[in-house]
GROMACS .gro file of C-alpha atoms in nm:
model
  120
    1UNK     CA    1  -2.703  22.039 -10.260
    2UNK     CA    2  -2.577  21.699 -10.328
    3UNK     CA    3  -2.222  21.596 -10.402
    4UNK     CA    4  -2.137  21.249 -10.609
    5UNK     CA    5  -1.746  21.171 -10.590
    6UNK     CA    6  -1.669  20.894 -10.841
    7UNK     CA    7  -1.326  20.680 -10.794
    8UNK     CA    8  -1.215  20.360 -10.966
    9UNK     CA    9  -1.148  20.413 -11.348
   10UNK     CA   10  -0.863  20.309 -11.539
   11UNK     CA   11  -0.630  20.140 -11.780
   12UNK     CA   12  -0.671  19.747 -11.759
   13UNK     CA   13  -0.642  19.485 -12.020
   14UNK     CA   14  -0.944  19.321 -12.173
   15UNK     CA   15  -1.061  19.015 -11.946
   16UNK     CA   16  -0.938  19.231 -11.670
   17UNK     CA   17  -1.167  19.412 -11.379
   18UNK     CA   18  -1.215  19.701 -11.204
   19UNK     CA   19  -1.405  19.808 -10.962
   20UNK     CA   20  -1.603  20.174 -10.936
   21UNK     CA   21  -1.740  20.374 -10.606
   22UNK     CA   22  -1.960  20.718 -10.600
   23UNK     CA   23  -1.960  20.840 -10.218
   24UNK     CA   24  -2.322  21.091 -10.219
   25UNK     CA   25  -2.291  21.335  -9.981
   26UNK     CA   26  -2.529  21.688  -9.858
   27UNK     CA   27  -2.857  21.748  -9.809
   28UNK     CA   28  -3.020  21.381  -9.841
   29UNK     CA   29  -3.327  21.269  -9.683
   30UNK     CA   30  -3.306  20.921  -9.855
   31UNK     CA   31  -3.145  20.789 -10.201
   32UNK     CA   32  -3.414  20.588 -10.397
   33UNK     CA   33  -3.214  20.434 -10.676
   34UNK     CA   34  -2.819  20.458 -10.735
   35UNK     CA   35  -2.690  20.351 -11.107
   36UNK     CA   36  -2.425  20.368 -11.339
   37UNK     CA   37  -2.429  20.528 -11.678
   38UNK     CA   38  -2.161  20.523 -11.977
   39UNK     CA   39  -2.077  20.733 -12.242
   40UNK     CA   40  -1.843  20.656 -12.497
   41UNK     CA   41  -1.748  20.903 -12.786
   42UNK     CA   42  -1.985  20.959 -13.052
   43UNK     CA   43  -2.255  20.793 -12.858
   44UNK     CA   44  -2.534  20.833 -12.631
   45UNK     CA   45  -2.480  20.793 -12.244
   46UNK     CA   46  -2.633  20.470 -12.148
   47UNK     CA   47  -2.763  20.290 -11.880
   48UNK     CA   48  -2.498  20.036 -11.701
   49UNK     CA   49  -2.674  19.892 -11.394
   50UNK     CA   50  -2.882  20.048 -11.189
   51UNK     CA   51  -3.004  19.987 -10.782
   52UNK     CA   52  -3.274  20.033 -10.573
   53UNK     CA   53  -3.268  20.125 -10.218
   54UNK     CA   54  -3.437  19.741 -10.096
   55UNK     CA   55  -3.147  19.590 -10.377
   56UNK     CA   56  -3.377  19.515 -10.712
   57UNK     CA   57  -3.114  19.557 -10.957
   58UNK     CA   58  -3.138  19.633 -11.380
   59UNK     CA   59  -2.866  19.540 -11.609
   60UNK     CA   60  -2.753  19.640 -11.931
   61UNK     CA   61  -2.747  19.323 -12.165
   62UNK     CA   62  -2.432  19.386 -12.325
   63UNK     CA   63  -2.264  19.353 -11.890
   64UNK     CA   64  -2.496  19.074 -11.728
   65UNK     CA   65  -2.290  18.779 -11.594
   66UNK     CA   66  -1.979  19.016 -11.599
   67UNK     CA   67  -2.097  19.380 -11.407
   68UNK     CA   68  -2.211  19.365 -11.046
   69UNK     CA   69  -2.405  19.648 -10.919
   70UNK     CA   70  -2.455  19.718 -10.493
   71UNK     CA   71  -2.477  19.970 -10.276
   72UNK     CA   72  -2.424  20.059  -9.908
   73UNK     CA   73  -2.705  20.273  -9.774
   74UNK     CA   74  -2.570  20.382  -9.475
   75UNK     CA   75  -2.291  20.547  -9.606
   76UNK     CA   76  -2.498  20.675  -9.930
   77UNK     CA   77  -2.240  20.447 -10.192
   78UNK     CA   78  -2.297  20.257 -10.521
   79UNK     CA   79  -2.015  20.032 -10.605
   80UNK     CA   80  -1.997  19.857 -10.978
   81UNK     CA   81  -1.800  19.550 -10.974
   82UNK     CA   82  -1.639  19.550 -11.374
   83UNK     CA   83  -1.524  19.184 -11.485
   84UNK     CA   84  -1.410  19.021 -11.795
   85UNK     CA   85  -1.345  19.340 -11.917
   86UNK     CA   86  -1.348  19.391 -12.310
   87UNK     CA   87  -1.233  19.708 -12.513
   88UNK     CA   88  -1.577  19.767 -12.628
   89UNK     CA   89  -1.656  19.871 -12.245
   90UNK     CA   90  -1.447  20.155 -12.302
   91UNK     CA   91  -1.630  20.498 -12.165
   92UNK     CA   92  -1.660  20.719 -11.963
   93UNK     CA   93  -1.864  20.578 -11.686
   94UNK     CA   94  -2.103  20.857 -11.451
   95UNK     CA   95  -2.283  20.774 -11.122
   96UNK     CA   96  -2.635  20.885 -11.090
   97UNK     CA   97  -2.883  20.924 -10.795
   98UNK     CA   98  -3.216  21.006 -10.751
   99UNK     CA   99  -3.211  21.149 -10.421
  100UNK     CA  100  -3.514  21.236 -10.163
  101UNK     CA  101  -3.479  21.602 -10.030
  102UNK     CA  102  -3.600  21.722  -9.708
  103UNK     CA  103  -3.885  21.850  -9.853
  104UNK     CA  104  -3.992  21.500  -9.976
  105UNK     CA  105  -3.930  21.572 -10.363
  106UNK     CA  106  -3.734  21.362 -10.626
  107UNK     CA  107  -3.396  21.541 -10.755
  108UNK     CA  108  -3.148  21.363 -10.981
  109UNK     CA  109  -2.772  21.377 -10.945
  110UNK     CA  110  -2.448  21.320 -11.174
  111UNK     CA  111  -2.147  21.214 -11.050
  112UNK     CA  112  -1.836  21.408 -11.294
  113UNK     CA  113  -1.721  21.067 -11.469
  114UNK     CA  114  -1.475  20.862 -11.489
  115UNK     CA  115  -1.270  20.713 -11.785
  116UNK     CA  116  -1.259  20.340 -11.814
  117UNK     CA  117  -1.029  20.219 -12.112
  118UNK     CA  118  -0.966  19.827 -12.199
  119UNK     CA  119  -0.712  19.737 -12.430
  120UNK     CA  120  -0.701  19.466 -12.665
   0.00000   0.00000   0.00000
C-alpha cells in the first residue's frame, strides 16, 4: 500500500501564500506524475497543478503566474507553492499520485485533504 501525508493548509488573508507538501510513502517502484486537486463545497474536485517525474508541469488557468508546482523524487514529495492568494481559492486541496508498483502496473493515490481558507 501507499500512504500520502498532506501538511500546509490554513487560514491566510487574500494576497497572502502558503505553501503545501504530500510525503508518499510504501510499496513504490516509481511515482509517474504527482498533482494537486481542489474541492470546494458544492463543486467538483478539480485539477490544481500537476507534475511529472522529468518536471513537465500543467496548470489550472484560474492559478498560473500565482501556484508553483515541484517535486522531490528522491524523497517521493510534491510541494505547491500558493501565492497571491484570493478567497475564491478557498478548498479543500488533495494530493494525488499515480504510482508504479512492483509489479510494473499504474495505481492512483489520494492524499486525505487539506483545508485552505482565504479571507477577504
Amino acid at each position: 500500500q501507499v500512504q500520502l501525508v498532506e501538511s500546509g493548509g490554513g487560514l491566510v488573508q487574500a494576497g497572502g501564500s502558503l505553501r503545501l507538501s504530500c510525503a508518499a510513502s510504501g510499496r513504490i517502484f516509481s511515482i509517474n506524475v504527482m498533482g494537486w486537486y481542489c474541492q470546494a463545497p458544492g463543486k467538483q474536485r478539480e485539477l490544481v497543478a500537476d507534475i511529472s517525474r522529468v518536471g513537465s508541469t500543467n496548470y489550472a488557468d484560474s492559478v498560473k503566474g500565482r501556484f508553483t508546482i515541484s517535486r522531490d523524487n528522491a524523497n517521493n514529495t510534491v510541494y505547491l507553492q500558493m501565492n497571491s492568494l484570493k478567497p475564491e481559492d478557498t478548498a479543500v486541496y488533495y494530493c494525488y499520485t499515480r504510482v508504479v508498483g512492483y509489479d510494473f502496473l499504474n495505481y492512483g493515490y489520494w492524499g486525505q485533504g487539506t483545508q485552505v481558507t482565504v479571507s477577504s
